[in-house]
XYZ file of C-alpha atoms in Angstrom:
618
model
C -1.869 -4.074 -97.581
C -3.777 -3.232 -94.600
C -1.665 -6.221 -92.236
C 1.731 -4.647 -93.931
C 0.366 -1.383 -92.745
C -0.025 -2.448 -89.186
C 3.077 -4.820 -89.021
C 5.198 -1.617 -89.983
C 3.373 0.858 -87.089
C 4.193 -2.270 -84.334
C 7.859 -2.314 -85.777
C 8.185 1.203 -85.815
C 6.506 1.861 -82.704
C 8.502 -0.914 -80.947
C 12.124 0.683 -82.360
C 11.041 4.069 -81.356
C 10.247 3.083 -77.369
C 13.591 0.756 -77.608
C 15.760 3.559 -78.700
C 14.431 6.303 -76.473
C 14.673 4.117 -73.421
C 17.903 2.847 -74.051
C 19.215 6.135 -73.341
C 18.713 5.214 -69.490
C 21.888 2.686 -69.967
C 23.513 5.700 -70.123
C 23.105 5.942 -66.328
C 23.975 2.592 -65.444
C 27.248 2.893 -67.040
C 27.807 6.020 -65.843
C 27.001 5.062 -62.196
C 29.317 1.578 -62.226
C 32.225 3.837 -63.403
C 32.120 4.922 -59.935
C 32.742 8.970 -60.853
C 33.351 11.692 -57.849
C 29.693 13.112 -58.476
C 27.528 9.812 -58.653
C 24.287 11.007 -57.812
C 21.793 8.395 -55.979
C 24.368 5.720 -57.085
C 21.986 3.715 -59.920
C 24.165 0.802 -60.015
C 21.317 -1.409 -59.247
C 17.695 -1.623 -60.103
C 16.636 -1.043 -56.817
C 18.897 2.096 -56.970
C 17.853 3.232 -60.345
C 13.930 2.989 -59.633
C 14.684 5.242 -56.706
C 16.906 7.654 -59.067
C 14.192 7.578 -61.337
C 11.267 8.606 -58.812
C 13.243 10.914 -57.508
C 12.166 9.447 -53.796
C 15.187 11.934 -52.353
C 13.037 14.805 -52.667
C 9.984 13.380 -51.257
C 6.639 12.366 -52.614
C 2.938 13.038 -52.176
C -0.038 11.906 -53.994
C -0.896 13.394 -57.570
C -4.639 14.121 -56.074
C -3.912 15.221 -52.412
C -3.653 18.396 -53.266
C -5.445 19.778 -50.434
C -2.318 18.147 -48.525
C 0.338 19.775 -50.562
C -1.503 22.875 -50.043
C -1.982 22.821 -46.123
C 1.995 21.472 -45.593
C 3.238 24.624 -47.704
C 5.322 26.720 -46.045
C 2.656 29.840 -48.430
C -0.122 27.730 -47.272
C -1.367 30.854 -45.583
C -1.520 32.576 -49.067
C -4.658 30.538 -50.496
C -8.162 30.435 -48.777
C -9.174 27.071 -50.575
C -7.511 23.521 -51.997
C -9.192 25.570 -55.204
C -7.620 29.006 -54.683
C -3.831 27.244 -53.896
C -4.228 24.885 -57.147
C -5.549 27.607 -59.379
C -3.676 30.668 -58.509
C -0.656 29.541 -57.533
C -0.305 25.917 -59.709
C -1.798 26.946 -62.402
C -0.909 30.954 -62.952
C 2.203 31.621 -60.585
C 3.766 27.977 -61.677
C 2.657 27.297 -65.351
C 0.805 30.698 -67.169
C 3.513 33.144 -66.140
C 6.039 31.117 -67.461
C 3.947 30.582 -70.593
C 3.396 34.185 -70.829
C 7.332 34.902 -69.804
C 8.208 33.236 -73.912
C 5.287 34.737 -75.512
C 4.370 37.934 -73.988
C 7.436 39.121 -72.266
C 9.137 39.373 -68.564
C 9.557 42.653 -66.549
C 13.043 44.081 -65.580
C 13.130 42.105 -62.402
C 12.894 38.805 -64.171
C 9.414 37.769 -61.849
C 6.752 39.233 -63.909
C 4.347 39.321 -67.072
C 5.039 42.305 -69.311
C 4.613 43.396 -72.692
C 8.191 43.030 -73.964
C 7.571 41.447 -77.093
C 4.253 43.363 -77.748
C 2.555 40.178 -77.006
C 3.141 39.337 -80.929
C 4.751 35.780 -80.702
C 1.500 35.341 -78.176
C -1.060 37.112 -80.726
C 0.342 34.658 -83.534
C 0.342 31.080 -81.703
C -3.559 32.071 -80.716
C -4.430 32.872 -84.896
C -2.259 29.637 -85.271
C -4.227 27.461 -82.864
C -7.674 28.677 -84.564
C -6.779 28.464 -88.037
C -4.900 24.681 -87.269
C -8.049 23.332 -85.692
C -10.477 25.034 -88.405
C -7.976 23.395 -91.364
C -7.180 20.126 -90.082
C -8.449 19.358 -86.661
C -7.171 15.933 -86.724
C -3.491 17.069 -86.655
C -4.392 20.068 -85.127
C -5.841 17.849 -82.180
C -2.183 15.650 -82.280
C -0.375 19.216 -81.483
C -2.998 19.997 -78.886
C -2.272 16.900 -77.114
C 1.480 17.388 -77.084
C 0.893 21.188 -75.836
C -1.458 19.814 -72.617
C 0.268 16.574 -71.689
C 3.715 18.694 -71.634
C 2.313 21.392 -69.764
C -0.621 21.672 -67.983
C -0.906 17.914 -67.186
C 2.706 17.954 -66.156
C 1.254 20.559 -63.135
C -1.457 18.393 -62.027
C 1.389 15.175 -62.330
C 3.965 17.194 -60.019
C 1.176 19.243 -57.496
C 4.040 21.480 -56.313
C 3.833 22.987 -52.901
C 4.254 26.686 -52.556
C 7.591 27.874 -52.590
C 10.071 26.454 -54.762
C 13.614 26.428 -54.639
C 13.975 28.401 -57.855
C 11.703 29.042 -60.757
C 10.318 25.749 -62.599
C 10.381 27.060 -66.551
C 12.241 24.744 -68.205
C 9.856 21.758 -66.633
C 7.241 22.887 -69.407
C 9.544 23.234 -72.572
C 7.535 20.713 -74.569
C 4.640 22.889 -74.079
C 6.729 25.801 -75.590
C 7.524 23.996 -78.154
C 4.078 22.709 -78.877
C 2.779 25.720 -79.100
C 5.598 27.504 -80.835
C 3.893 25.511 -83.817
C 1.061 27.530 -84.028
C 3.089 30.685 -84.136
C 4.567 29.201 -87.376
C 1.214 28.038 -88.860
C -0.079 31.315 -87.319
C 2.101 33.358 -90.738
C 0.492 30.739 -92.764
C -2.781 31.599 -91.789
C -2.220 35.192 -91.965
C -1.169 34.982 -95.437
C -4.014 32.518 -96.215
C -6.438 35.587 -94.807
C -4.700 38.218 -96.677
C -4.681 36.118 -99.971
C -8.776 35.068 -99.523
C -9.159 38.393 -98.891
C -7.900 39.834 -101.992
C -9.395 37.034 -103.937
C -12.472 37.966 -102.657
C -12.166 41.414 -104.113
C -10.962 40.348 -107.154
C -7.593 41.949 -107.009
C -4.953 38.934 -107.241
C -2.449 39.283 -104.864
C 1.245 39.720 -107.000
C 3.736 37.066 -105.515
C 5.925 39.954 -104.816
C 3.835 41.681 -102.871
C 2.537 38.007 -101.043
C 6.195 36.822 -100.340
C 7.019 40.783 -98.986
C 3.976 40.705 -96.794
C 5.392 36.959 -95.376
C 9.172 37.707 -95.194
C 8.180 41.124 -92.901
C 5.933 39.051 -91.100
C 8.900 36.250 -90.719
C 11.038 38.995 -89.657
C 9.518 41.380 -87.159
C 8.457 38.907 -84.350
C 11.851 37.112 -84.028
C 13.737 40.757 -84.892
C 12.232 42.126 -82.056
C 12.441 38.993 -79.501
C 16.063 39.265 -80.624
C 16.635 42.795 -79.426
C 14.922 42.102 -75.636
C 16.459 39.357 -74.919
C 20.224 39.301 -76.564
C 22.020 41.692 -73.970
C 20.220 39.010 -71.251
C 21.123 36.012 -72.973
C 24.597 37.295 -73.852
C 26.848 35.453 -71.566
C 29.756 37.845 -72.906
C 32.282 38.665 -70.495
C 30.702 37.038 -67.600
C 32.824 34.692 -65.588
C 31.097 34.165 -62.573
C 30.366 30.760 -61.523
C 33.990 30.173 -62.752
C 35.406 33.141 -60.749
C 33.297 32.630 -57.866
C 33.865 28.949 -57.401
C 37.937 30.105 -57.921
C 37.531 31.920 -54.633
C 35.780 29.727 -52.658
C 38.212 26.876 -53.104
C 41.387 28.988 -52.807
C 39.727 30.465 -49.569
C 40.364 26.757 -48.542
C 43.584 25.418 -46.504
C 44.941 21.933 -48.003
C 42.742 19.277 -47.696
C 40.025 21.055 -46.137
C 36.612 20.354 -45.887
C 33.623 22.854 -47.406
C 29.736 22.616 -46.203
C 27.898 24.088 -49.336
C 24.226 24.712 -49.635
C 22.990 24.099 -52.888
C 23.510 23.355 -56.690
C 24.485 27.019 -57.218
C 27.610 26.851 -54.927
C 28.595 22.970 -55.137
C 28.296 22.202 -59.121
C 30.474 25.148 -60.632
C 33.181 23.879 -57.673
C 33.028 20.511 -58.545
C 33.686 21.550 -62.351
C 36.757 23.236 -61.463
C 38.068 20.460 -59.279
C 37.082 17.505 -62.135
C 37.449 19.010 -65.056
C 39.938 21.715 -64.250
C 41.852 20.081 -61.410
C 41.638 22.808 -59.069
C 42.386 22.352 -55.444
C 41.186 18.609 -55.610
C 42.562 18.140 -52.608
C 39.441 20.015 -50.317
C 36.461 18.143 -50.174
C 33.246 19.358 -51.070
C 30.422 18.362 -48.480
C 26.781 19.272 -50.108
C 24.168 20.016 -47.786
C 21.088 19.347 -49.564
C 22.536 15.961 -50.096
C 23.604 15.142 -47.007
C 20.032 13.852 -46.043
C 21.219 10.730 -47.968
C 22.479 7.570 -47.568
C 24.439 6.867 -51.026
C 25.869 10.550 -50.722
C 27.057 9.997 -46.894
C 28.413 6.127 -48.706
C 29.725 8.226 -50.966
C 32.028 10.868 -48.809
C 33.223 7.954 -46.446
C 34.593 6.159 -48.940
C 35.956 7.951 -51.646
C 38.947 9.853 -51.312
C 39.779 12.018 -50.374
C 37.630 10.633 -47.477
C 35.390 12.500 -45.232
C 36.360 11.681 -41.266
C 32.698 9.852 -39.752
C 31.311 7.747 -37.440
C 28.410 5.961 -38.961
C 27.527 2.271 -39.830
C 25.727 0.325 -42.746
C 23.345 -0.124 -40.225
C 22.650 3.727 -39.377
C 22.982 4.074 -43.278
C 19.950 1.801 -44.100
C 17.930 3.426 -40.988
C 18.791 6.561 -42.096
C 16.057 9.734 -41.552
C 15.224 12.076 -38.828
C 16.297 11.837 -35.397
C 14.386 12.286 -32.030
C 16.046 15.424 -30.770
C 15.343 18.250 -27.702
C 17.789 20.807 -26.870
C 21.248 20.073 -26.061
C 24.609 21.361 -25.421
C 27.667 19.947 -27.447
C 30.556 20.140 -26.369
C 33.657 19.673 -28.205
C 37.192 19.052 -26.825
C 39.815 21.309 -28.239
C 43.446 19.370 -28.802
C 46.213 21.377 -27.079
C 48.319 21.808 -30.565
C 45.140 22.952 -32.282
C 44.200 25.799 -29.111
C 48.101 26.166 -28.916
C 48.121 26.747 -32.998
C 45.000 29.017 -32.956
C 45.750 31.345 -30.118
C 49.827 32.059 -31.636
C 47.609 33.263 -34.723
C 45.238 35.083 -32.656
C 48.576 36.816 -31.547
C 49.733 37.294 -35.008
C 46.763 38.544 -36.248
C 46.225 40.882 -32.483
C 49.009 41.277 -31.056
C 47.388 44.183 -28.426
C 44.959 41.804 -27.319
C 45.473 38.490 -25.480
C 43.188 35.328 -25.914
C 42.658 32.444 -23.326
C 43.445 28.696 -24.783
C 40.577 27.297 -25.142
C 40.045 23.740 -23.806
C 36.891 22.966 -25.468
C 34.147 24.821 -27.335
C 30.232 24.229 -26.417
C 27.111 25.442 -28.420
C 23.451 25.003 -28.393
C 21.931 22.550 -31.087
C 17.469 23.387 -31.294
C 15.657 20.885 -32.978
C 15.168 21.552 -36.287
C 12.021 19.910 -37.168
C 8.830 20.090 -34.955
C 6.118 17.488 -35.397
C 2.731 16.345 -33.516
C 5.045 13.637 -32.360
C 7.916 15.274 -31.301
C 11.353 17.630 -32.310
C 14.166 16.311 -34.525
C 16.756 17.499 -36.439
C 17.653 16.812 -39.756
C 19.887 13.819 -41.282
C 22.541 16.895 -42.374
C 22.444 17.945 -38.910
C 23.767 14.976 -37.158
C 25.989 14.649 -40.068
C 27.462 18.025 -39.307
C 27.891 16.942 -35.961
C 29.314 13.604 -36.722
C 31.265 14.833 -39.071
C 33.039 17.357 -36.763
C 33.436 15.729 -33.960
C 35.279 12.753 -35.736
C 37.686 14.849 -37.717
C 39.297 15.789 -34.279
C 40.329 19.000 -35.675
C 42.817 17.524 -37.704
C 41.607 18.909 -41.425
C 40.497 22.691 -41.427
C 36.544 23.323 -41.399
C 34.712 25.500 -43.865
C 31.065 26.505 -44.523
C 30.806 28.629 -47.966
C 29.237 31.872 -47.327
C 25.887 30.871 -49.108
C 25.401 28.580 -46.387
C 22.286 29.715 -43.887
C 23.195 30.225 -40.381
C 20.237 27.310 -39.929
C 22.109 25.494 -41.543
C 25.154 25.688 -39.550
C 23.413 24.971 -36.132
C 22.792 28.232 -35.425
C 24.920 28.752 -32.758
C 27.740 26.758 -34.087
C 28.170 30.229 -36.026
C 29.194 32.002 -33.442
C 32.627 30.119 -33.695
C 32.995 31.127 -37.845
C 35.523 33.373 -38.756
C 35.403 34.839 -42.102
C 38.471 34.142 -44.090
C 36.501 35.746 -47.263
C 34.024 33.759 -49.564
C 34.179 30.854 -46.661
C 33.989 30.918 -43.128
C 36.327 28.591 -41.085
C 35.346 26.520 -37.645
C 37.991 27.805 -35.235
C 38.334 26.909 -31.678
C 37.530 30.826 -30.481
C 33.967 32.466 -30.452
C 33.125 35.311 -31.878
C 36.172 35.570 -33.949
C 34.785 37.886 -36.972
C 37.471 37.770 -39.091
C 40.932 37.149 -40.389
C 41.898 40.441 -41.236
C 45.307 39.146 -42.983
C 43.790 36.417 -44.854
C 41.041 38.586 -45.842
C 43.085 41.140 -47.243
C 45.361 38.683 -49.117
C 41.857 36.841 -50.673
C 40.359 40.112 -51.395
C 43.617 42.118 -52.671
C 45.873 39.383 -54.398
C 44.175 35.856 -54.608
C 40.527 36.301 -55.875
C 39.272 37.064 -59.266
C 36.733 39.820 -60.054
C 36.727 39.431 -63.550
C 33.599 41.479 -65.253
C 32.517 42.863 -62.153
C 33.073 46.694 -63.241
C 32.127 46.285 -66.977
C 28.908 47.681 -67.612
C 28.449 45.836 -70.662
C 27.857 42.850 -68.979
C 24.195 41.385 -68.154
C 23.443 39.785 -64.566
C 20.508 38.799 -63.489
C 18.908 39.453 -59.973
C 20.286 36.335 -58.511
C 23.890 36.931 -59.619
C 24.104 40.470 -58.111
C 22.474 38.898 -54.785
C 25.433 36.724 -54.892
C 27.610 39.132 -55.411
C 26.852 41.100 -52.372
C 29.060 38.540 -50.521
C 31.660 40.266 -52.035
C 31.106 43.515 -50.835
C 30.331 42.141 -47.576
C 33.603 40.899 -47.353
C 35.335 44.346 -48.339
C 32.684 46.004 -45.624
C 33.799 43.683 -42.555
C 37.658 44.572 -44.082
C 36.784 48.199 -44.027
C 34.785 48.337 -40.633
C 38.373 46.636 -38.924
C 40.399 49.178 -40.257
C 37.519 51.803 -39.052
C 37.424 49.769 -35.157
C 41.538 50.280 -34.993
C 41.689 53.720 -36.850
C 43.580 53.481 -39.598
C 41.486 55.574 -42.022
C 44.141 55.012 -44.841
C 43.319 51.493 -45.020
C 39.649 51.987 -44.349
C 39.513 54.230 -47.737
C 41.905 51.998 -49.376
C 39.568 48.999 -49.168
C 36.689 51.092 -50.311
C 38.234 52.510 -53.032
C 39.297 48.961 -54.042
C 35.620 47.417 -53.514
C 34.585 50.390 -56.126
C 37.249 49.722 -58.020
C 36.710 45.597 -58.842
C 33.277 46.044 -57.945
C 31.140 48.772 -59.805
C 27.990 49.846 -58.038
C 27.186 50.864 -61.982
C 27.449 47.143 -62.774
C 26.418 45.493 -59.530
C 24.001 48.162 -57.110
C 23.663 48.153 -54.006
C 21.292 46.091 -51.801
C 19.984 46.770 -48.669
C 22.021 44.007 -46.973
C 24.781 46.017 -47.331
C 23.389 49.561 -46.859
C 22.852 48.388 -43.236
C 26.101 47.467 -42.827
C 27.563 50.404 -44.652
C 25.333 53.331 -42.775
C 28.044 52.922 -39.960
C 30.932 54.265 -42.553
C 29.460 57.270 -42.734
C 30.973 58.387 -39.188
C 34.090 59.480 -40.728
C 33.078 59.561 -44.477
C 33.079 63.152 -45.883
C 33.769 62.142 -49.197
C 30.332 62.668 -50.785
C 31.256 60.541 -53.634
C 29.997 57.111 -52.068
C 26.548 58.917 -51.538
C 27.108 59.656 -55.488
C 27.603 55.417 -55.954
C 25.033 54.207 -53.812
C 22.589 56.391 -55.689
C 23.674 56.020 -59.228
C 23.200 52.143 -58.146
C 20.238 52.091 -56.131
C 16.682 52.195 -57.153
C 14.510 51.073 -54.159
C 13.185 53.743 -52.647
C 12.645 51.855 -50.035
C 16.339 51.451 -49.272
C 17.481 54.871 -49.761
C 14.668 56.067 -46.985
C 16.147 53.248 -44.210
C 19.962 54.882 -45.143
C 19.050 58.512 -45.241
C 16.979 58.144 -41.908
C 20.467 56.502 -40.384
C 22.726 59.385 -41.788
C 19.933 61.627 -39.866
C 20.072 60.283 -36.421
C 24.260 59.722 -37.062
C 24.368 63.668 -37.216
C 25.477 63.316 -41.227
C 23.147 65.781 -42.388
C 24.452 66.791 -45.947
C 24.805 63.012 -46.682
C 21.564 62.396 -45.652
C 19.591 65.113 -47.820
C 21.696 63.813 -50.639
C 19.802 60.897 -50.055
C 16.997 61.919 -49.377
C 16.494 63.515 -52.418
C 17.603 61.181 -54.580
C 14.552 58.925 -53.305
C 12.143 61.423 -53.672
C 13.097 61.838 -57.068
C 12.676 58.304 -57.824
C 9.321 58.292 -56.433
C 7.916 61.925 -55.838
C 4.738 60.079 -54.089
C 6.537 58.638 -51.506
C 4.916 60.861 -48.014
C 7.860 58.741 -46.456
C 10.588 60.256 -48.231
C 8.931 63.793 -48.683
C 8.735 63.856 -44.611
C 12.154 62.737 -44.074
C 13.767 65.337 -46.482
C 11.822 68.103 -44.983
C 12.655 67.020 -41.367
C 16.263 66.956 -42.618
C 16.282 70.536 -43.801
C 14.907 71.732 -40.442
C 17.307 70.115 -38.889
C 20.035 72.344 -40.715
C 17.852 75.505 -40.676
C 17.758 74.601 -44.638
C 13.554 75.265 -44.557
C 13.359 77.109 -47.463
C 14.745 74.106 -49.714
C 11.904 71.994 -48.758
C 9.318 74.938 -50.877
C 9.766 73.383 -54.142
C 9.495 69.683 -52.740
C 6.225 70.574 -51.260
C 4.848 72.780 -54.809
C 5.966 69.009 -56.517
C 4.035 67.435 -54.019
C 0.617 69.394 -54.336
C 0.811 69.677 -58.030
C -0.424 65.686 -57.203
C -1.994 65.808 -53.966
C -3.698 69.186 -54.126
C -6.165 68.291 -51.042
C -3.460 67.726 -48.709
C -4.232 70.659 -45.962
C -1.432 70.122 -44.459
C 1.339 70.045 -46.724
C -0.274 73.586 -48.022
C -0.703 74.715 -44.743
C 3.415 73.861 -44.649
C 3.944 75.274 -47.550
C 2.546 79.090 -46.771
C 4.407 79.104 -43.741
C 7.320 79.075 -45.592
C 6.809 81.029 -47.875
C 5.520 83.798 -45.499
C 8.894 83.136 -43.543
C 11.007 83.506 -46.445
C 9.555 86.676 -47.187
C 9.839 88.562 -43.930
């Protein structure tokens, strides 16, 4: 019957919101287990409402979206509320990623491009029709999934412009929605290709019907299979494992590491919690450091974090009035006694006062209409520093932002490899015994020079740390003229580091122009551009080599970028300036015939061009 009917929809209804939200007691007994990661600490409903907003990362109104636009850090980007919310919420944040499943992604992982020949896209759209022409009503159910999971999820977050990292997986349900329609999509091409013989009176054979479907069935996914396996194929790569290794084991006992964000904190507190790796050095996040239950959290769970702070300061927590000030830290004597015997060790040509105390600058880092302030994570840093006395070593991980550090709190890092350790001394680069020892017998490169092994963009960004660290290595060697060494540690960076699997970047092309002053081997020209493909990049280090004097290194360069991108007037004018340079005029003829075959109006690359060719023939 009809009340039967309506009895069993309430029932159902009712068991189906009871189970889903029971899955939130998952948190509560999570939380009152009291684990080392216990984010926002749910253990109570006043807790768990805030865990549930999400009220650590700020909120904003679903319709000021003129607001969101005008606090931006982009907001300079968009002309209009209109122009922000369409171009940049709707296409940048929720098409592109649409298009990224459907259509395809570009080489460089930020772009719309035809990878999949726009097939799964083509199919979902003949899906969508057909549904809504065959049965609306469930067609309109599927609909409803696809907007409330998508596009109504963008108008429900109104995200300023930029992001900390790309927001894709926000908008699976739409994905999935829609993913639907690329299945109903075969039926309705075999529906058309059936009506359509029907209509000619030539009965389609089953064979021929089921052949048509199963090559249908089989050349989207085939295809979506062979773009993205190699960068879905996590084969062979061990980085957030290996990475996290070296960070921790960069670490003295029971120190005490700043990290920035989820990509250098979560894969360390794996190894410590799952793995039991160095437990013993605590992890301080930095992005979570702006919180109360996090700070809770680090006071009182071992191993404890050395502060000075109250339950009072706790509930007050946020911002703090702040103009610019000196700190000024005293220096124990055992600690300046400690540091300046492995100065010595580590120097032992050059001397080094004992330091009594160390002082640095702190800016505010937030500016308002009412006033400057810094951060909650800024006066933690502080607090946190000054109470541990110097008793348990320091460490910020190499991710970490010099704005993040204070600024000029830097200036008294040293770099012991993937971390870089408060000492007592300023402008003590690095540890040049420690550094070897990470880089030549503690760390773990694992994958680094197999070229069958996918990274993305951000991973080889990461990686560059690396290669920084064999660079500083390198350039000590270089400052105290041991040229061995300084070609051992290159070799070795070459060696665990291909520049076939992991190119170059122009971070470290600045750093490694200076190098060149007593490379001759032409081989790392050969690396950097087998590896590098900005054009861009290779101009900025060929124009170095130039004014350094190294000529032949710098037309290999030189070159190279012009063959990447023979419409480059940049590198074209470099390369020709370089061959003057060493009387080599004649080898910029055929440059300048490639360059006319394209630009046949330019006077005065022609005019160039007959000059030497007139020379050449005297």
């Amino acid at each position: 019957s009809n009340k039967n009917h309506i009895g069993t929809l309430i029932f159902v209804s009712l068991l189906l919101i009871t189970i889903g939200y029971s899955s939130y007691a998952t948190i509560f007994i999570r939380s009152n287990l009291d684990p080392m990661i216990d984010e926002n600490n749910p253990e109570t409903i006043e807790n768990f409402v805030s865990y549930i907003e999400r009220e650590q990362y700020g909120q904003h109104s679903i319709l000021d979206r003129e607001g969101v636009w005008k606090s931006s850090d982009n907001s300079n980007r968009y002309d209009s509320t209109w122009d922000f919310f369409w171009d940049y919420q709707i296409q940048h944040m929720y098409v592109r990623y649409f298009l990224w499943q459907f259509v395809g992604m570009d080489e460089d992982e930020t772009n719309v491009a035809l990878t999949f020949l726009g097939l799964p896209f083509l199919l979902g759209l003949i899906g969508f029709f057909w549904h809504f022409w065959r049965d609306p009503k469930h067609a309109l159910a599927v609909f409803a999934l696809f907007f409330m999971t998508g596009i109504a999820i963008v108008l429900y977050l109104n995200q300023p412009d930029p992001q900390p990292r790309e927001r894709d997986y926000s908008y699976v349900g739409s994905f999935f929605a829609f993913s639907i329609w690329i299945g109903l999509g075969y039926a309705a091409l075999i529906d058309m290709i059936k009506t359509y013989w029907l209509e000619h009176k030539k009965p389609l054979k089953p064979a021929l019907r089921y052949g048509i479907f199963a090559l249908l069935l089989v050349i989207v996914p085939i295809n979506m299979l062979a773009k993205n396996y190699e960068s879905h194929d996590r084969s062979g790569n061990y980085v957030a494992w290996d990475y996290s290794y070296n960070m921790l084991m960069s670490c003295e006992p029971n120190g005490i590491l700043f990290t920035n964000g989820d990509n250098d904190t979560f894969p360390l507190w794996y190894l410590q919690e799952v793995e039991e790796i160095r437990t013993d050095v605590r992890i301080v996040n930095l992005s979570l450091l702006n919180t109360d239950w996090y700070i809770r959290q680090l006071r009182d769970m071992e191993p404890k974090v050395p502060m000075r702070i109250s339950e009072m300061e706790l509930d007050r927590l946020g911002i703090r009035p702040w103009k610019k000030q000196t700190v000024t830290l005293e220096v124990p004597k055992n600690v300046a006694s400690e540091a300046q015997q492995d100065f010595k060790d580590e120097f032992p040509t050059r001397s080094i006062e004992v330091p009594q105390k160390i002082s640095f600058d702190v800016e505010p880092t937030i500016n308002t209409p009412y006033g400057s302030a810094i951060r909650t994570q800024d006066f933690m840093i502080l607090n946190i520093i000054a109470s541990n006395r110097w008793r348990r070593p320091i460490y910020f991980a190499v991710t970490v932002p010099r704005s993040n550090m204070l600024s000029e709190l830097a200036n008294y890092m040293r770099m012991d490899g993937a971390v870089l350790k408060l000492i007592p001394y300023k402008n003590w680069r690095i540890s040049p015994t420690r550094l070897e020892r990470n880089l030549m017998e503690v760390y773990q490169f694992r994958g680094l020079n197999d070229p069958s092994v996918y990274y993305n963009n951000d991973v080889k960004s990461l990686l560059q740390n690396y290669r920084s660290a064999f660079i500083q290595l390198a350039e000590y060697y270089l400052r105290i003229g041991n040229e061995q060494k300084f070609q051992e540690t290159f070799r070795l960076m070459n060696e665990k580091i291909s520049a076939d699997v992991i190119p170059w970047t122009s971070r470290n092309l600045r750093v490694f122009r200076d190098a060149f002053q007593i490379l001759q081997d032409s081989t790392y020209a050969d690396s950097i551009l087998t590896s590098t493909k900005r054009v861009s990049e290779l101009e900025a280090l060929g124009e170095h080599l130039m004014r350094m004097g190294e000529y032949e290194q710098s037309i290999k360069i030189l070159e190279g970028a012009y063959e990447l991108n023979p419409n480059s007037v940049k590198s074209l004018s470099l390369l020709i300036n370089a061959y003057r340079l060493t009387n080599q005029e004649q080898r910029a003829i055929k440059p300048l015939e490639r360059w006319l075959e394209t630009h046949p109006n330019d006077r005065n690359a022609r005019r160039m061009l007959q000059q030497l060719r007139s020379a050449g023939s005297e």
